[in-house]
mmCIF file of C-alpha atoms and ligand atoms in Angstrom:
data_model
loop_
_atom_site.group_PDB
_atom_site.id
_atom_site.type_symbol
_atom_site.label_atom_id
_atom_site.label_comp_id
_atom_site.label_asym_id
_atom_site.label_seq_id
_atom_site.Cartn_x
_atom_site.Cartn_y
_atom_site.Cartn_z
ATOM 1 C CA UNK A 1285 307.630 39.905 -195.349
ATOM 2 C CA UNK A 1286 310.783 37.813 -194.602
ATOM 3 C CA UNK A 1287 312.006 34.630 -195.886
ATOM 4 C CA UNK A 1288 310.654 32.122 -193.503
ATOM 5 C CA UNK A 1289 312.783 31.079 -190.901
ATOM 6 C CA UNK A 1290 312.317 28.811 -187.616
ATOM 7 C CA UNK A 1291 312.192 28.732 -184.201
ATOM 8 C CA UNK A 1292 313.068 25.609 -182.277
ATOM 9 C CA UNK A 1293 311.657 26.883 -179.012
ATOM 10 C CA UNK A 1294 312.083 24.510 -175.905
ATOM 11 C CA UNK A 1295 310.393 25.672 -172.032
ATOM 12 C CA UNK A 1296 312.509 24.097 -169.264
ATOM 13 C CA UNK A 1297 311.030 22.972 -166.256
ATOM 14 C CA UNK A 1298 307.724 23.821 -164.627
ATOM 15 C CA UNK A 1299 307.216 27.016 -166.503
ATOM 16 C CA UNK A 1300 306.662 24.257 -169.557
ATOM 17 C CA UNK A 1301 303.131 24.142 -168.066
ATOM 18 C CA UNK A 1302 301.750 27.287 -169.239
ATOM 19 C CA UNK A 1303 302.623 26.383 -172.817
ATOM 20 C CA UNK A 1304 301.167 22.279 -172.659
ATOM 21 C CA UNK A 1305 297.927 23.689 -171.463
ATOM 22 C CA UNK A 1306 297.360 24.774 -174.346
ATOM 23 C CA UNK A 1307 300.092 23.659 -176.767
ATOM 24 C CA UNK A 1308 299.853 19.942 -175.222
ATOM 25 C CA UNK A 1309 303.989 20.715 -175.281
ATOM 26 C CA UNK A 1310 306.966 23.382 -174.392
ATOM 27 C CA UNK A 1311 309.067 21.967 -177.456
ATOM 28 C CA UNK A 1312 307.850 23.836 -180.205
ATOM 29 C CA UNK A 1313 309.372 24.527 -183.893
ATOM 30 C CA UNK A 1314 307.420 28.141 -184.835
ATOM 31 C CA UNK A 1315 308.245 28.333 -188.444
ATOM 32 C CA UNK A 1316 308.116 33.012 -189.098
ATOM 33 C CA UNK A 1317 308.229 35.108 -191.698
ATOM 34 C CA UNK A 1318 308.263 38.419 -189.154
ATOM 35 C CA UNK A 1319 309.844 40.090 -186.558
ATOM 36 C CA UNK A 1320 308.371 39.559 -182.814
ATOM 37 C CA UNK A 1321 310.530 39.802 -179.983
ATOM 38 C CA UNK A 1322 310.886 36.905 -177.780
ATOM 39 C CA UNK A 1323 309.094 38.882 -175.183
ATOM 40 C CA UNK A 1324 305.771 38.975 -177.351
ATOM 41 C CA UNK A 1325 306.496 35.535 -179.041
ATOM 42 C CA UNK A 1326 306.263 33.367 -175.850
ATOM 43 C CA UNK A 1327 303.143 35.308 -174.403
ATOM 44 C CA UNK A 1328 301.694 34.790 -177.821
ATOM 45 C CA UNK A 1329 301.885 31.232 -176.522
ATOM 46 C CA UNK A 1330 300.646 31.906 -173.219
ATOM 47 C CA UNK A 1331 303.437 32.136 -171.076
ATOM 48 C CA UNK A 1332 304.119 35.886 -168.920
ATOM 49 C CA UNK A 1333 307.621 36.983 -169.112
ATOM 50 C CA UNK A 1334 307.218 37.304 -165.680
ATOM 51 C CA UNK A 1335 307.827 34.007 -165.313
ATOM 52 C CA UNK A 1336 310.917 33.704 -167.256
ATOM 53 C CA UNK A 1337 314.495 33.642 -165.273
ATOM 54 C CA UNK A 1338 316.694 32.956 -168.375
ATOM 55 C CA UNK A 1339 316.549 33.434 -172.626
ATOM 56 C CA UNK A 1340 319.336 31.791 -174.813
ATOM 57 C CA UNK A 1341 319.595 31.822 -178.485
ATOM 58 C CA UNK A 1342 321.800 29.723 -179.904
ATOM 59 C CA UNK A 1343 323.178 28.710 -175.898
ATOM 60 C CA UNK A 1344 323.773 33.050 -176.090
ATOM 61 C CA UNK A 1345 322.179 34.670 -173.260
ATOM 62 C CA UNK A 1346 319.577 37.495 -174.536
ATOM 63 C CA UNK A 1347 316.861 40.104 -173.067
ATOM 64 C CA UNK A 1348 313.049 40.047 -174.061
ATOM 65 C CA UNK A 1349 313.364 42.581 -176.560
ATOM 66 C CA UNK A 1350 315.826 40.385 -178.397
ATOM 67 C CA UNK A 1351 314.412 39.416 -182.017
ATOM 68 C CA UNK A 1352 315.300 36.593 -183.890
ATOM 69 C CA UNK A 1353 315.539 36.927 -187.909
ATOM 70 C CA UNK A 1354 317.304 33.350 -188.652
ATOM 71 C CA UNK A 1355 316.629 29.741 -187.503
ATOM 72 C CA UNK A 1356 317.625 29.396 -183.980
ATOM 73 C CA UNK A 1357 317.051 27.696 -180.931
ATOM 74 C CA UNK A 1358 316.206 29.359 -178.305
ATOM 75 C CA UNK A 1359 316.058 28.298 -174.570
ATOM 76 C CA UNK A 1360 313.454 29.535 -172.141
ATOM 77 C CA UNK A 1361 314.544 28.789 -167.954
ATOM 78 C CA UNK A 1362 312.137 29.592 -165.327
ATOM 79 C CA UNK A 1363 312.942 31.906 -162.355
ATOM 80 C CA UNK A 1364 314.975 30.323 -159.967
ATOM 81 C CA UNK A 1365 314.040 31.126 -156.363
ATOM 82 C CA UNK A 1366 315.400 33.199 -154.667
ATOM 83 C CA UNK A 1367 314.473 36.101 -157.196
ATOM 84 C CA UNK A 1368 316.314 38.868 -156.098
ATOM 85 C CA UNK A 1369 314.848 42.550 -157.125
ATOM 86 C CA UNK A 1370 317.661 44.322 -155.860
ATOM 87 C CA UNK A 1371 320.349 42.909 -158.479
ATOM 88 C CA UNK A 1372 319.711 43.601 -161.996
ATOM 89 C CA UNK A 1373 319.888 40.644 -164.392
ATOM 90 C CA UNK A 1374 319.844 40.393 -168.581
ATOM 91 C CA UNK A 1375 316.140 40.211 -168.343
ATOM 92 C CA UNK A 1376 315.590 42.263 -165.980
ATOM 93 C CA UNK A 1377 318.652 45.539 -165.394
ATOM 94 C CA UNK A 1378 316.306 47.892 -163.644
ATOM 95 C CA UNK A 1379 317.231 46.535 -159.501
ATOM 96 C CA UNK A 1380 314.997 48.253 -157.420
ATOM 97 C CA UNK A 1381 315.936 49.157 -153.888
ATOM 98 C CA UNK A 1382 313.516 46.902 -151.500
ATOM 99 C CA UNK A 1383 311.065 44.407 -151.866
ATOM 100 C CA UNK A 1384 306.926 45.471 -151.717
ATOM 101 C CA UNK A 1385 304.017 43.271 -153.320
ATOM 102 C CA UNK A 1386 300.631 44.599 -154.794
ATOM 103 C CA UNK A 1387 298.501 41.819 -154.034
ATOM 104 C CA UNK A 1388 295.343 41.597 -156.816
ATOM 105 C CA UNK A 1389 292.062 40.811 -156.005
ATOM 106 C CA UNK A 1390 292.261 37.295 -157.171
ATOM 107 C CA UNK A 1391 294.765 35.984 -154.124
ATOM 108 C CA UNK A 1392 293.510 39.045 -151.632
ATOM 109 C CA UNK A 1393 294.340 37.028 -148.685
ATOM 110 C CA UNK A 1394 297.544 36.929 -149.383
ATOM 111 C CA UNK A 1395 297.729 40.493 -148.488
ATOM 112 C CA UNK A 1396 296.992 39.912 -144.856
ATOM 113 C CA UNK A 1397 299.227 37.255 -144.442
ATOM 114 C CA UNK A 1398 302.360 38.941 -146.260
ATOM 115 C CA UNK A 1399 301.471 41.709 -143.671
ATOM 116 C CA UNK A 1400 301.272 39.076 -140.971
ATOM 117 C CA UNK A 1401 304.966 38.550 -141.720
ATOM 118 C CA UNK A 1402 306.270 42.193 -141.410
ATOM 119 C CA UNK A 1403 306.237 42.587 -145.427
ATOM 120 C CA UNK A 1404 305.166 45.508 -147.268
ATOM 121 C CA UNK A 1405 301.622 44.406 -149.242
ATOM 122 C CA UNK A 1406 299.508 46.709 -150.946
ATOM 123 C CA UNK A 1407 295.904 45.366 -151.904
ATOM 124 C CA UNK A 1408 294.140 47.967 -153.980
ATOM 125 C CA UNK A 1409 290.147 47.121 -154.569
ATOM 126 C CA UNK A 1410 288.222 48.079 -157.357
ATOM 127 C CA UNK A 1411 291.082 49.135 -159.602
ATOM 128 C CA UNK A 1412 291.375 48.647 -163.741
ATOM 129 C CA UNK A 1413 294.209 46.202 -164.505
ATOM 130 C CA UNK A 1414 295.299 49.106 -166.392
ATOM 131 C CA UNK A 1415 296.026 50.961 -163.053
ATOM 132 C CA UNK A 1416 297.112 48.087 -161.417
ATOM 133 C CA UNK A 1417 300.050 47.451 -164.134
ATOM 134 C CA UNK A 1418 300.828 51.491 -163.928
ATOM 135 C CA UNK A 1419 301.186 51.882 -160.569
ATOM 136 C CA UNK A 1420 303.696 48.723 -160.091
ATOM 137 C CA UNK A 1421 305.733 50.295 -162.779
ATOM 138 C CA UNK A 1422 305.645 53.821 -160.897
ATOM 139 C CA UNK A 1423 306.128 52.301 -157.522
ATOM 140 C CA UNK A 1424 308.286 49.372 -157.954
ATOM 141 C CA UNK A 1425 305.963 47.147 -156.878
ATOM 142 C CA UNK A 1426 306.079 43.026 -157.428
ATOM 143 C CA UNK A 1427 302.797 41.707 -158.606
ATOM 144 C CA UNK A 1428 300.802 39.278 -157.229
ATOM 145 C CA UNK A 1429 298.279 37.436 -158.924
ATOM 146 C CA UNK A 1430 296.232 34.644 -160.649
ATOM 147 C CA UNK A 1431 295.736 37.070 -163.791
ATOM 148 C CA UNK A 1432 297.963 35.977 -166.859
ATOM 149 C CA UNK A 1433 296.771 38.702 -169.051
ATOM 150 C CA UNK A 1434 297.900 41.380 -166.217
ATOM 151 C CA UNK A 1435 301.431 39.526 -165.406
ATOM 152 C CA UNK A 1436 302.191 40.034 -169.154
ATOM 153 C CA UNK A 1437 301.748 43.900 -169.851
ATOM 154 C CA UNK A 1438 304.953 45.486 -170.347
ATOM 155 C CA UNK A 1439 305.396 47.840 -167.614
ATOM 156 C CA UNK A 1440 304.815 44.885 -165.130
ATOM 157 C CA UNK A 1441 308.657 44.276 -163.995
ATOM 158 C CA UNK A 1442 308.404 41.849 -161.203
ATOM 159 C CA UNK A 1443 305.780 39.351 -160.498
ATOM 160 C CA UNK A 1444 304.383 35.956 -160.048
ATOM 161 C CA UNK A 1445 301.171 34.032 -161.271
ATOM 162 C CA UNK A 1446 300.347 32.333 -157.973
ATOM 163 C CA UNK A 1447 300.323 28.821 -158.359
ATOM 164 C CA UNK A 1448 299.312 27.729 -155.054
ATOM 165 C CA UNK A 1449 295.646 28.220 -153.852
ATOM 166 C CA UNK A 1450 295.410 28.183 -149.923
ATOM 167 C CA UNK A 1451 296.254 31.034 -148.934
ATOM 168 C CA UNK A 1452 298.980 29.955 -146.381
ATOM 169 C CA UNK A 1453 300.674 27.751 -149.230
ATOM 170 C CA UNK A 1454 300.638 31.234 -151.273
ATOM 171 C CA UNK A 1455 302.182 33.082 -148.432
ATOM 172 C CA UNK A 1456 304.887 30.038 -148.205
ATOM 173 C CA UNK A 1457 305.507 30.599 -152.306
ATOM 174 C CA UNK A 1458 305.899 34.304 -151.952
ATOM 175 C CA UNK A 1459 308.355 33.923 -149.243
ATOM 176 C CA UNK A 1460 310.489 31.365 -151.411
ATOM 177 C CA UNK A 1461 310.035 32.863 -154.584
ATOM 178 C CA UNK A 1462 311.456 36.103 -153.368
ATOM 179 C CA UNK A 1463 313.812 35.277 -150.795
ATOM 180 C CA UNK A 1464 311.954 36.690 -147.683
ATOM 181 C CA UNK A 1465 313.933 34.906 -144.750
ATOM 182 C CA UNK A 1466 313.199 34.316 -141.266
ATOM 183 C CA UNK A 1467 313.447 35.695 -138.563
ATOM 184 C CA UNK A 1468 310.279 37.443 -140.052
ATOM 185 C CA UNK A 1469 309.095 40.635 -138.341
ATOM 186 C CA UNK A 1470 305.214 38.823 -137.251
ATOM 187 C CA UNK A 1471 302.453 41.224 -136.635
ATOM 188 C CA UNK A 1472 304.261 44.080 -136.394
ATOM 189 C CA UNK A 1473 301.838 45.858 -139.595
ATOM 190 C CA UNK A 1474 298.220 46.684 -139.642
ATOM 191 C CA UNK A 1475 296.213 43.876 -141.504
ATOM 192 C CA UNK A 1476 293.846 46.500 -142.871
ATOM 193 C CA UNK A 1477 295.933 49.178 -144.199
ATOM 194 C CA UNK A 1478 299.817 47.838 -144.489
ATOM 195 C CA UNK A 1479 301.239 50.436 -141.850
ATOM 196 C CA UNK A 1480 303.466 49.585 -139.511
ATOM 197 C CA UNK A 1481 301.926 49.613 -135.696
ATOM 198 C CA UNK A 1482 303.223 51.792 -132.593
ATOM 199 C CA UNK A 1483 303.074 50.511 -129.292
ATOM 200 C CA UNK A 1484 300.554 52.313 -127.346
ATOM 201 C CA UNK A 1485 300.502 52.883 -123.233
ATOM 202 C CA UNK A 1486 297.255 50.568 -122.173
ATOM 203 C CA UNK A 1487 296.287 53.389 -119.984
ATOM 204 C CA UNK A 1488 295.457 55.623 -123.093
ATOM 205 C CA UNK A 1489 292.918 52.601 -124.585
ATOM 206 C CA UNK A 1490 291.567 51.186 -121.955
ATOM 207 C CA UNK A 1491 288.174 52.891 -122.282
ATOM 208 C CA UNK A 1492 288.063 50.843 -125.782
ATOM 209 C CA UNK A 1493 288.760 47.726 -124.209
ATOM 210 C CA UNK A 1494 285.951 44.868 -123.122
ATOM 211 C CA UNK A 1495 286.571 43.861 -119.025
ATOM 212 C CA UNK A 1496 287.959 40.585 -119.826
ATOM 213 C CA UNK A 1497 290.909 41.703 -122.428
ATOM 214 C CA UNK A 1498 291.783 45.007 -119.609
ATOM 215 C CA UNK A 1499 291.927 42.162 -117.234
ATOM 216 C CA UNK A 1500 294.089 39.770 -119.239
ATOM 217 C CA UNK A 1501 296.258 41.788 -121.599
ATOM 218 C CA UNK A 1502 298.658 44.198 -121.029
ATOM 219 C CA UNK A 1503 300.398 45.069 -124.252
ATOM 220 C CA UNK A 1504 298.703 46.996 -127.258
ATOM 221 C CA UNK A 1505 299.622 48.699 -130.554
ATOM 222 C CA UNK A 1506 297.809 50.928 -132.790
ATOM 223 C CA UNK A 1507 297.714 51.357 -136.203
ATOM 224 C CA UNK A 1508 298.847 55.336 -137.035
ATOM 225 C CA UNK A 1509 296.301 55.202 -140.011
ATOM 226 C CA UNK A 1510 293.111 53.624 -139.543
ATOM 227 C CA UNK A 1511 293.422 53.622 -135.252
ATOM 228 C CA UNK A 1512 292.677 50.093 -135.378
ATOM 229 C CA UNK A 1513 293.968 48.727 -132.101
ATOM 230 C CA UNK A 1514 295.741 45.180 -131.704
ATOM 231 C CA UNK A 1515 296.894 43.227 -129.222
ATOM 232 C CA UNK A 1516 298.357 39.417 -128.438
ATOM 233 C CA UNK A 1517 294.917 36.718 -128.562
ATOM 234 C CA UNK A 1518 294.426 33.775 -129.329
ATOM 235 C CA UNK A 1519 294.567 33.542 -133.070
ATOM 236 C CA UNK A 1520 297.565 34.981 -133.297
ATOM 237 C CA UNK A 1521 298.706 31.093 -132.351
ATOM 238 C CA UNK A 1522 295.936 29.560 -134.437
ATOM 239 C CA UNK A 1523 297.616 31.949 -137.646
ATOM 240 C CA UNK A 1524 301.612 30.998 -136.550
ATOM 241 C CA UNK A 1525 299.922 27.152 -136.147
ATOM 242 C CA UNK A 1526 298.794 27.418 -140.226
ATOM 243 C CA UNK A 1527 302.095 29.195 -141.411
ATOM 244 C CA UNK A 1528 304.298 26.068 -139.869
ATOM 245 C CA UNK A 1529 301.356 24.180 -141.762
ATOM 246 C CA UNK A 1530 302.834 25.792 -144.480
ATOM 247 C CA UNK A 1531 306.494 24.932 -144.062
ATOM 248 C CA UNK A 1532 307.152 28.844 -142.773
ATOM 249 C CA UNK A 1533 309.319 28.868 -140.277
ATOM 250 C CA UNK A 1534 307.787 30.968 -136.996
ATOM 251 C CA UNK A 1535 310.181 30.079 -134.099
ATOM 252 C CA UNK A 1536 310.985 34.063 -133.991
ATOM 253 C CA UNK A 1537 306.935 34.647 -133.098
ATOM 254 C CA UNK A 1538 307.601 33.054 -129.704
ATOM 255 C CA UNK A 1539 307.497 33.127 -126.796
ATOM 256 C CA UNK A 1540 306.515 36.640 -126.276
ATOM 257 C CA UNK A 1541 306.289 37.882 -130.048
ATOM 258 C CA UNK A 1542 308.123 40.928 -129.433
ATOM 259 C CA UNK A 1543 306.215 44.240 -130.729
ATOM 260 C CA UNK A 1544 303.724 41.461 -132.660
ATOM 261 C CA UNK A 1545 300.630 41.512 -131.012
ATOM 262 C CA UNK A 1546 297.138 41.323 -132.843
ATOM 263 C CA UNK A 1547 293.469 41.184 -131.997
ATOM 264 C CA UNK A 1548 291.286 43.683 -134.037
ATOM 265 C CA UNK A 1549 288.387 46.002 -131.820
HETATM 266 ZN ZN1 ZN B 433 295.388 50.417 -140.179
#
Protein backbone atom coordinates (compact mmCIF):
# COMPACT_ATOMS: atom_id res chain seq x y z
CA UNK A 1 0.00 0.00 0.00
CA UNK A 2 1.09 3.63 -0.74
CA UNK A 3 0.29 6.82 0.82
CA UNK A 4 -2.63 8.06 -1.11
CA UNK A 5 -1.97 10.32 -3.73
CA UNK A 6 -4.17 11.96 -6.66
CA UNK A 7 -4.80 12.11 -10.02
CA UNK A 8 -6.29 15.19 -11.61
CA UNK A 9 -7.08 13.47 -14.88
CA UNK A 10 -8.62 15.74 -17.69
CA UNK A 11 -9.78 13.96 -21.53
CA UNK A 12 -9.48 16.63 -24.24
CA UNK A 13 -11.74 16.74 -26.96
CA UNK A 14 -14.04 14.11 -28.40
CA UNK A 15 -12.23 11.20 -26.90
CA UNK A 16 -13.91 12.88 -23.49
CA UNK A 17 -16.95 10.85 -24.66
CA UNK A 18 -15.95 7.48 -23.78
CA UNK A 19 -15.31 8.56 -20.20
CA UNK A 20 -18.97 10.88 -19.73
CA UNK A 21 -20.81 7.83 -20.82
CA UNK A 22 -20.18 6.49 -18.05
CA UNK A 23 -18.39 8.94 -15.75
CA UNK A 24 -21.05 11.78 -16.80
CA UNK A 25 -17.34 13.73 -17.17
CA UNK A 26 -13.52 13.52 -18.63
CA UNK A 27 -12.31 15.79 -15.59
CA UNK A 28 -11.73 13.44 -13.01
CA UNK A 29 -9.61 13.67 -9.57
CA UNK A 30 -8.80 9.59 -8.93
CA UNK A 31 -7.53 9.78 -5.45
CA UNK A 32 -4.69 6.00 -5.37
CA UNK A 33 -2.96 4.30 -3.07
CA UNK A 34 -1.28 1.85 -5.99
CA UNK A 35 0.60 1.64 -8.90
CA UNK A 36 -1.40 1.32 -12.41
CA UNK A 37 0.04 2.59 -15.42
CA UNK A 38 -1.76 5.19 -17.27
CA UNK A 39 -2.32 2.65 -19.94
CA UNK A 40 -4.56 0.42 -17.53
CA UNK A 41 -5.84 3.49 -15.49
CA UNK A 42 -7.79 5.19 -18.36
CA UNK A 43 -9.25 1.81 -19.78
CA UNK A 44 -10.22 1.16 -16.21
CA UNK A 45 -12.42 4.13 -17.07
CA UNK A 46 -13.44 2.98 -20.32
CA UNK A 47 -11.42 4.63 -22.70
CA UNK A 48 -8.91 2.21 -25.35
CA UNK A 49 -5.48 3.51 -25.58
CA UNK A 50 -6.09 3.17 -28.99
CA UNK A 51 -7.67 6.15 -28.99
CA UNK A 52 -5.16 8.21 -27.29
CA UNK A 53 -2.68 10.56 -29.53
CA UNK A 54 -0.95 12.32 -26.56
CA UNK A 55 -0.17 11.65 -22.40
CA UNK A 56 1.32 14.56 -20.27
CA UNK A 57 2.06 14.53 -16.66
CA UNK A 58 2.70 17.47 -15.18
CA UNK A 59 2.60 19.31 -19.13
CA UNK A 60 5.73 16.26 -19.52
CA UNK A 61 5.07 14.14 -22.39
CA UNK A 62 4.93 10.25 -21.27
CA UNK A 63 4.19 6.60 -22.82
CA UNK A 64 1.32 4.24 -21.52
CA UNK A 65 3.46 2.33 -19.38
CA UNK A 66 4.31 5.49 -17.50
CA UNK A 67 3.12 5.20 -13.68
CA UNK A 68 2.36 7.88 -11.55
CA UNK A 69 3.32 7.58 -7.64
CA UNK A 70 2.63 11.44 -6.61
CA UNK A 71 -0.26 13.90 -7.24
CA UNK A 72 -0.18 14.96 -10.76
CA UNK A 73 -2.10 16.08 -13.52
CA UNK A 74 -2.12 14.37 -16.26
CA UNK A 75 -3.40 15.29 -19.81
CA UNK A 76 -5.03 12.82 -22.15
CA UNK A 77 -5.22 14.27 -26.29
CA UNK A 78 -6.98 12.28 -28.78
CA UNK A 79 -5.36 11.10 -32.08
CA UNK A 80 -5.08 13.71 -34.41
CA UNK A 81 -5.83 12.67 -38.00
CA UNK A 82 -3.74 11.97 -40.04
CA UNK A 83 -2.35 9.00 -37.82
CA UNK A 84 0.62 8.02 -39.40
CA UNK A 85 1.86 4.18 -38.72
CA UNK A 86 4.96 4.59 -40.42
CA UNK A 87 6.57 7.23 -37.88
CA UNK A 88 6.98 6.13 -34.43
CA UNK A 89 5.66 8.45 -31.71
CA UNK A 90 6.07 8.42 -27.54
CA UNK A 91 3.03 6.29 -27.44
CA UNK A 92 3.51 4.45 -29.99
CA UNK A 93 7.81 3.80 -31.23
CA UNK A 94 7.17 0.58 -33.05
CA UNK A 95 6.48 2.41 -37.06
CA UNK A 96 5.48 -0.22 -39.15
CA UNK A 97 6.27 -0.18 -42.83
CA UNK A 98 2.67 0.20 -44.71
CA UNK A 99 -0.71 0.62 -43.84
CA UNK A 100 -3.32 -2.76 -43.78
CA UNK A 101 -6.70 -2.91 -41.68
CA UNK A 102 -8.33 -6.12 -40.11
CA UNK A 103 -11.79 -5.22 -40.34
CA UNK A 104 -14.00 -7.13 -37.31
CA UNK A 105 -17.16 -8.51 -37.74
CA UNK A 106 -18.98 -5.68 -36.17
CA UNK A 107 -18.25 -2.96 -39.23
CA UNK A 108 -17.72 -6.02 -41.97
CA UNK A 109 -18.71 -3.79 -44.70
CA UNK A 110 -16.17 -1.76 -44.26
CA UNK A 111 -13.98 -4.40 -45.60
CA UNK A 112 -15.42 -4.23 -49.06
CA UNK A 113 -15.35 -0.75 -49.32
CA UNK A 114 -11.62 -0.21 -47.99
CA UNK A 115 -11.00 -2.81 -50.82
CA UNK A 116 -13.14 -0.75 -53.15
CA UNK A 117 -10.47 1.92 -52.65
CA UNK A 118 -7.28 -0.12 -53.51
CA UNK A 119 -6.49 -0.64 -49.59
CA UNK A 120 -5.30 -3.68 -48.04
CA UNK A 121 -8.46 -5.10 -45.66
CA UNK A 122 -8.47 -8.29 -44.09
CA UNK A 123 -11.96 -9.51 -42.68
CA UNK A 124 -11.47 -12.74 -40.80
CA UNK A 125 -15.02 -14.57 -39.78
CA UNK A 126 -15.55 -16.65 -36.99
CA UNK A 127 -12.36 -15.81 -35.13
CA UNK A 128 -11.84 -15.44 -31.00
CA UNK A 129 -11.00 -11.80 -30.18
CA UNK A 130 -8.12 -13.49 -28.76
CA UNK A 131 -6.90 -14.34 -32.35
CA UNK A 132 -8.03 -11.34 -33.70
CA UNK A 133 -5.73 -9.15 -31.18
CA UNK A 134 -2.70 -11.83 -31.95
CA UNK A 135 -2.66 -11.76 -35.35
CA UNK A 136 -2.68 -7.70 -35.64
CA UNK A 137 0.24 -7.80 -33.34
CA UNK A 138 2.05 -10.53 -35.63
CA UNK A 139 1.03 -8.89 -38.82
CA UNK A 140 1.00 -5.27 -38.21
CA UNK A 141 -2.32 -4.91 -38.80
CA UNK A 142 -4.66 -1.64 -37.76
CA UNK A 143 -7.86 -2.69 -36.16
CA UNK A 144 -11.09 -1.95 -37.06
CA UNK A 145 -13.94 -2.15 -34.95
CA UNK A 146 -17.00 -1.31 -32.73
CA UNK A 147 -15.47 -3.66 -29.88
CA UNK A 148 -13.96 -1.57 -26.89
CA UNK A 149 -12.92 -4.55 -24.97
CA UNK A 150 -10.81 -5.82 -28.19
CA UNK A 151 -9.29 -2.14 -29.06
CA UNK A 152 -7.86 -2.24 -25.47
CA UNK A 153 -5.76 -5.58 -25.23
CA UNK A 154 -2.22 -4.87 -25.20
CA UNK A 155 -0.83 -6.31 -28.23
CA UNK A 156 -3.43 -4.24 -30.27
CA UNK A 157 -0.96 -1.33 -31.63
CA UNK A 158 -3.03 0.55 -34.07
CA UNK A 159 -6.70 0.92 -34.24
CA UNK A 160 -9.91 2.74 -34.15
CA UNK A 161 -13.42 2.20 -32.44
CA UNK A 162 -15.56 3.18 -35.43
CA UNK A 163 -17.66 5.90 -34.61
CA UNK A 164 -19.58 6.28 -37.66
CA UNK A 165 -22.32 3.68 -38.61
CA UNK A 166 -23.08 3.75 -42.47
CA UNK A 167 -20.82 2.08 -43.87
CA UNK A 168 -19.71 4.74 -46.48
CA UNK A 169 -19.33 7.38 -43.53
CA UNK A 170 -16.95 4.53 -41.94
CA UNK A 171 -15.02 4.17 -45.11
CA UNK A 172 -14.79 8.24 -45.18
CA UNK A 173 -13.38 7.99 -41.24
CA UNK A 174 -10.88 5.35 -42.08
CA UNK A 175 -9.57 7.29 -44.92
CA UNK A 176 -9.15 10.52 -42.63
CA UNK A 177 -8.15 8.91 -39.64
CA UNK A 178 -5.24 7.31 -41.36
CA UNK A 179 -4.27 9.53 -44.00
CA UNK A 180 -5.30 7.42 -47.10
CA UNK A 181 -5.25 10.18 -49.94
CA UNK A 182 -6.67 10.35 -53.25
CA UNK A 183 -6.02 9.55 -56.11
CA UNK A 184 -7.22 6.15 -54.60
CA UNK A 185 -6.45 2.99 -56.59
CA UNK A 186 -10.74 2.06 -57.12
CA UNK A 187 -11.52 -1.50 -57.80
CA UNK A 188 -8.40 -2.61 -58.54
CA UNK A 189 -8.77 -5.65 -55.40
CA UNK A 190 -11.08 -8.54 -55.16
CA UNK A 191 -14.10 -7.67 -52.80
CA UNK A 192 -14.16 -11.25 -51.58
CA UNK A 193 -10.71 -12.12 -50.77
CA UNK A 194 -8.45 -8.68 -50.64
CA UNK A 195 -6.13 -9.72 -53.68
CA UNK A 196 -5.24 -7.56 -56.07
CA UNK A 197 -6.96 -8.36 -59.72
CA UNK A 198 -5.06 -9.12 -63.17
CA UNK A 199 -6.42 -8.05 -66.26
CA UNK A 200 -7.57 -10.94 -68.20
CA UNK A 201 -7.84 -11.22 -72.34
CA UNK A 202 -11.94 -11.37 -72.83
CA UNK A 203 -11.29 -14.08 -75.27
CA UNK A 204 -10.14 -16.49 -72.40
CA UNK A 205 -13.75 -15.76 -70.34
CA UNK A 206 -16.04 -15.36 -72.66
CA UNK A 207 -17.60 -18.81 -72.26
CA UNK A 208 -18.44 -17.44 -68.54
CA UNK A 209 -20.02 -14.49 -69.77
CA UNK A 210 -24.10 -13.94 -70.26
CA UNK A 211 -24.81 -12.57 -74.24
CA UNK A 212 -25.60 -9.18 -73.15
CA UNK A 213 -22.25 -8.35 -70.96
CA UNK A 214 -19.96 -10.27 -74.23
CA UNK A 215 -21.91 -7.84 -76.24
CA UNK A 216 -21.39 -4.72 -74.14
CA UNK A 217 -18.14 -5.07 -72.23
CA UNK A 218 -14.88 -5.45 -73.29
CA UNK A 219 -12.53 -5.21 -70.35
CA UNK A 220 -12.26 -7.91 -67.48
CA UNK A 221 -10.04 -8.83 -64.51
CA UNK A 222 -9.79 -11.80 -62.42
CA UNK A 223 -9.12 -12.36 -59.09
CA UNK A 224 -5.70 -14.81 -58.85
CA UNK A 225 -7.35 -16.42 -55.69
CA UNK A 226 -10.87 -17.14 -55.69
CA UNK A 227 -11.23 -16.74 -59.96
CA UNK A 228 -13.94 -14.44 -59.34
CA UNK A 229 -14.23 -12.42 -62.52
CA UNK A 230 -15.05 -8.52 -62.61
CA UNK A 231 -15.69 -6.16 -64.92
CA UNK A 232 -16.97 -2.23 -65.35
CA UNK A 233 -21.28 -2.25 -64.61
CA UNK A 234 -23.35 -0.28 -63.45
CA UNK A 235 -22.85 -0.19 -59.73
CA UNK A 236 -19.60 0.53 -59.93
CA UNK A 237 -21.21 4.33 -60.48
CA UNK A 238 -24.01 3.72 -58.00
CA UNK A 239 -20.80 2.74 -55.26
CA UNK A 240 -18.41 6.00 -56.55
CA UNK A 241 -22.12 7.99 -56.34
CA UNK A 242 -22.27 6.90 -52.24
CA UNK A 243 -18.44 7.49 -51.56
CA UNK A 244 -18.84 11.38 -52.88
CA UNK A 245 -22.02 10.95 -50.53
CA UNK A 246 -19.50 10.47 -48.17
CA UNK A 247 -17.22 13.43 -48.77
CA UNK A 248 -14.51 10.83 -50.59
CA UNK A 249 -13.16 12.27 -53.24
CA UNK A 250 -13.54 9.83 -56.61
CA UNK A 251 -12.62 12.14 -59.57
CA UNK A 252 -9.58 9.52 -60.23
CA UNK A 253 -12.51 6.60 -60.85
CA UNK A 254 -13.44 8.42 -64.07
CA UNK A 255 -13.89 8.43 -66.94
CA UNK A 256 -12.59 5.09 -67.81
CA UNK A 257 -11.48 3.80 -64.22
CA UNK A 258 -8.28 2.58 -65.35
CA UNK A 259 -7.58 -1.26 -64.32
CA UNK A 260 -10.94 -0.71 -61.87
CA UNK A 261 -13.56 -2.59 -63.25
CA UNK A 262 -16.15 -4.69 -61.13
CA UNK A 263 -19.22 -6.81 -61.64
CA UNK A 264 -19.11 -10.21 -59.76
CA UNK A 265 -20.28 -13.72 -62.00
ZN1 LIG B 1 -10.95 -13.24 -54.85
Amino acid sequence: MMTPFEIHLIVHGEIGWFLTRRNNTADLRLVRDRRASLKDTLEALGLPHTEVGRLLVDGVEVGFHHVPVHDCRVDVHPVEPPLDVTRPSMLRPQAWGKIRFLVDDNVGRLAGLLRAVGADALHVRGTTDSDLAARCETERLILLTRDLGLLKRKNILFGRFIRATEPYRQLKEVLTVFGLNPPYNFFSRCFLCNCDLKPVEKETVSHRLKAETRCYVSAFSTCPSCKRLYWHGPHVRRMLGKMADAGIDVSGASPGLGKGMIRGD
